GROMACS .gro file of C-alpha atoms in nm:
model
  116
    1MET     CA    1   0.000   0.000   0.000
    2MET     CA    2   0.149   0.334  -0.103
    3ALA     CA    3   0.090   0.674   0.057
    4LYS     CA    4  -0.151   0.770  -0.216
    5ASP     CA    5  -0.359   0.460  -0.130
    6LEU     CA    6  -0.405   0.572   0.229
    7PRO     CA    7  -0.744   0.712   0.328
    8PRO     CA    8  -0.762   1.093   0.339
    9ARG     CA    9  -0.697   1.124   0.713
   10GLU     CA   10  -0.387   0.902   0.708
   11ASN     CA   11  -0.266   1.055   0.382
   12THR     CA   12  -0.279   1.400   0.543
   13LEU     CA   13  -0.081   1.267   0.839
   14PHE     CA   14   0.176   1.114   0.605
   15LYS     CA   15   0.222   1.446   0.425
   16ARG     CA   16   0.275   1.607   0.766
   17ILE     CA   17   0.547   1.349   0.842
   18LEU     CA   18   0.728   1.453   0.524
   19LYS     CA   19   0.689   1.825   0.607
   20CYS     CA   20   0.814   1.771   0.962
   21TYR     CA   21   1.114   1.578   0.835
   22GLU     CA   22   1.200   1.853   0.587
   23ASN     CA   23   1.166   2.120   0.858
   24LYS     CA   24   1.364   1.916   1.114
   25GLN     CA   25   1.065   1.886   1.347
   26TYR     CA   26   1.142   1.524   1.422
   27LYS     CA   27   0.934   1.477   1.736
   28SER     CA   28   0.620   1.602   1.561
   29GLY     CA   29   0.688   1.377   1.264
   30LEU     CA   30   0.732   1.081   1.496
   31LYS     CA   31   0.399   1.161   1.660
   32HIS     CA   32   0.222   1.165   1.323
   33ALA     CA   33   0.387   0.837   1.220
   34ARG     CA   34   0.271   0.672   1.540
   35GLN     CA   35  -0.084   0.794   1.473
   36ILE     CA   36  -0.086   0.619   1.135
   37LEU     CA   37   0.077   0.301   1.267
   38SER     CA   38  -0.162   0.282   1.564
   39ASN     CA   39  -0.445   0.204   1.320
   40SER     CA   40  -0.459  -0.175   1.289
   41LYS     CA   41  -0.509  -0.153   0.911
   42PHE     CA   42  -0.183   0.033   0.861
   43GLN     CA   43   0.048  -0.118   1.124
   44GLU     CA   44   0.286  -0.239   0.853
   45HIS     CA   45   0.259   0.054   0.612
   46GLY     CA   46   0.601   0.050   0.446
   47GLU     CA   47   0.643   0.418   0.365
   48THR     CA   48   0.538   0.527   0.714
   49LEU     CA   49   0.776   0.278   0.875
   50ALA     CA   50   1.062   0.395   0.654
   51MET     CA   51   0.999   0.762   0.733
   52MET     CA   52   0.966   0.679   1.102
   53GLY     CA   53   1.306   0.512   1.080
   54LEU     CA   54   1.467   0.818   0.923
   55THR     CA   55   1.308   1.038   1.187
   56LEU     CA   56   1.431   0.814   1.470
   57ASN     CA   57   1.776   0.820   1.318
   58CYS     CA   58   1.780   1.200   1.333
   59LEU     CA   59   1.682   1.179   1.701
   60GLY     CA   60   1.983   0.955   1.768
   61ARG     CA   61   1.791   0.630   1.818
   62LYS     CA   62   1.997   0.438   1.562
   63ASP     CA   63   1.908   0.075   1.643
   64GLU     CA   64   1.535   0.142   1.647
   65ALA     CA   65   1.571   0.349   1.330
   66TYR     CA   66   1.751   0.069   1.146
   67ASP     CA   67   1.481  -0.181   1.241
   68ASN     CA   68   1.201   0.048   1.122
   69VAL     CA   69   1.367   0.129   0.790
   70LYS     CA   70   1.432  -0.239   0.732
   71ARG     CA   71   1.067  -0.330   0.809
   72GLY     CA   72   0.944  -0.045   0.590
   73LEU     CA   73   1.156  -0.149   0.295
   74ARG     CA   74   1.048  -0.510   0.336
   75ASN     CA   75   0.681  -0.408   0.326
   76ASN     CA   76   0.701  -0.163   0.037
   77LEU     CA   77   1.022  -0.176  -0.161
   78ARG     CA   78   0.888  -0.022  -0.483
   79SER     CA   79   0.782   0.326  -0.374
   80HIS     CA   80   0.987   0.642  -0.427
   81VAL     CA   81   0.974   0.718  -0.052
   82SER     CA   82   1.127   0.380   0.024
   83GLY     CA   83   1.396   0.446  -0.236
   84MET     CA   84   1.476   0.782  -0.078
   85CYS     CA   85   1.489   0.623   0.268
   86SER     CA   86   1.707   0.341   0.145
   87ASP     CA   87   1.947   0.579  -0.024
   88SER     CA   88   1.983   0.824   0.262
   89PHE     CA   89   1.991   0.559   0.534
   90SER     CA   90   2.275   0.378   0.358
   91GLY     CA   91   2.492   0.680   0.435
   92GLN     CA   92   2.420   0.635   0.803
   93ILE     CA   93   2.505   0.266   0.785
   94ARG     CA   94   2.830   0.349   0.609
   95ASN     CA   95   2.927   0.567   0.904
   96THR     CA   96   2.889   0.270   1.137
   97ARG     CA   97   3.142   0.073   0.929
   98LYS     CA   98   2.899  -0.181   0.786
   99GLN     CA   99   3.022  -0.130   0.431
  100SER     CA  100   2.860  -0.434   0.269
  101ASN     CA  101   2.515  -0.343   0.404
  102ALA     CA  102   2.560   0.019   0.299
  103ILE     CA  103   2.662  -0.071  -0.056
  104GLY     CA  104   2.361  -0.299  -0.103
  105MET     CA  105   2.120  -0.046   0.041
  106ARG     CA  106   2.266   0.241  -0.166
  107SER     CA  107   2.241   0.047  -0.491
  108SER     CA  108   1.882  -0.059  -0.423
  109GLY     CA  109   1.790   0.300  -0.334
  110ILE     CA  110   1.937   0.431  -0.657
  111ARG     CA  111   1.765   0.157  -0.857
  112ILE     CA  112   1.426   0.236  -0.701
  113THR     CA  113   1.447   0.616  -0.730
  114SER     CA  114   1.566   0.601  -1.092
  115ARG     CA  115   1.226   0.455  -1.187
  116TYR     CA  116   1.038   0.764  -1.070
   0.00000   0.00000   0.00000
């Protein structure tokens, strides 16, 4: 399920997550992501999980962030948001010296975003 397939209320919340991330309002973005994921229909929404992971990473919660990005990519690998998350998160992984993981994630992010 992609962000555009979300119902209007959740879609509005997802757009707020993106805005909060762009404006570095990470705690607000995290709150909006949790609102979407609290709905039982969207507990495994890939794009929301991936954005939640990026947001957690910016708040310094690296292990939790990695798990969320990984779950998000597993649930929705083909969206442009997942490609962006994969690409930018690979830079964070590279900083932790996990080169093989970073290379794989970077190449998949580039492959996904080049389609859009």
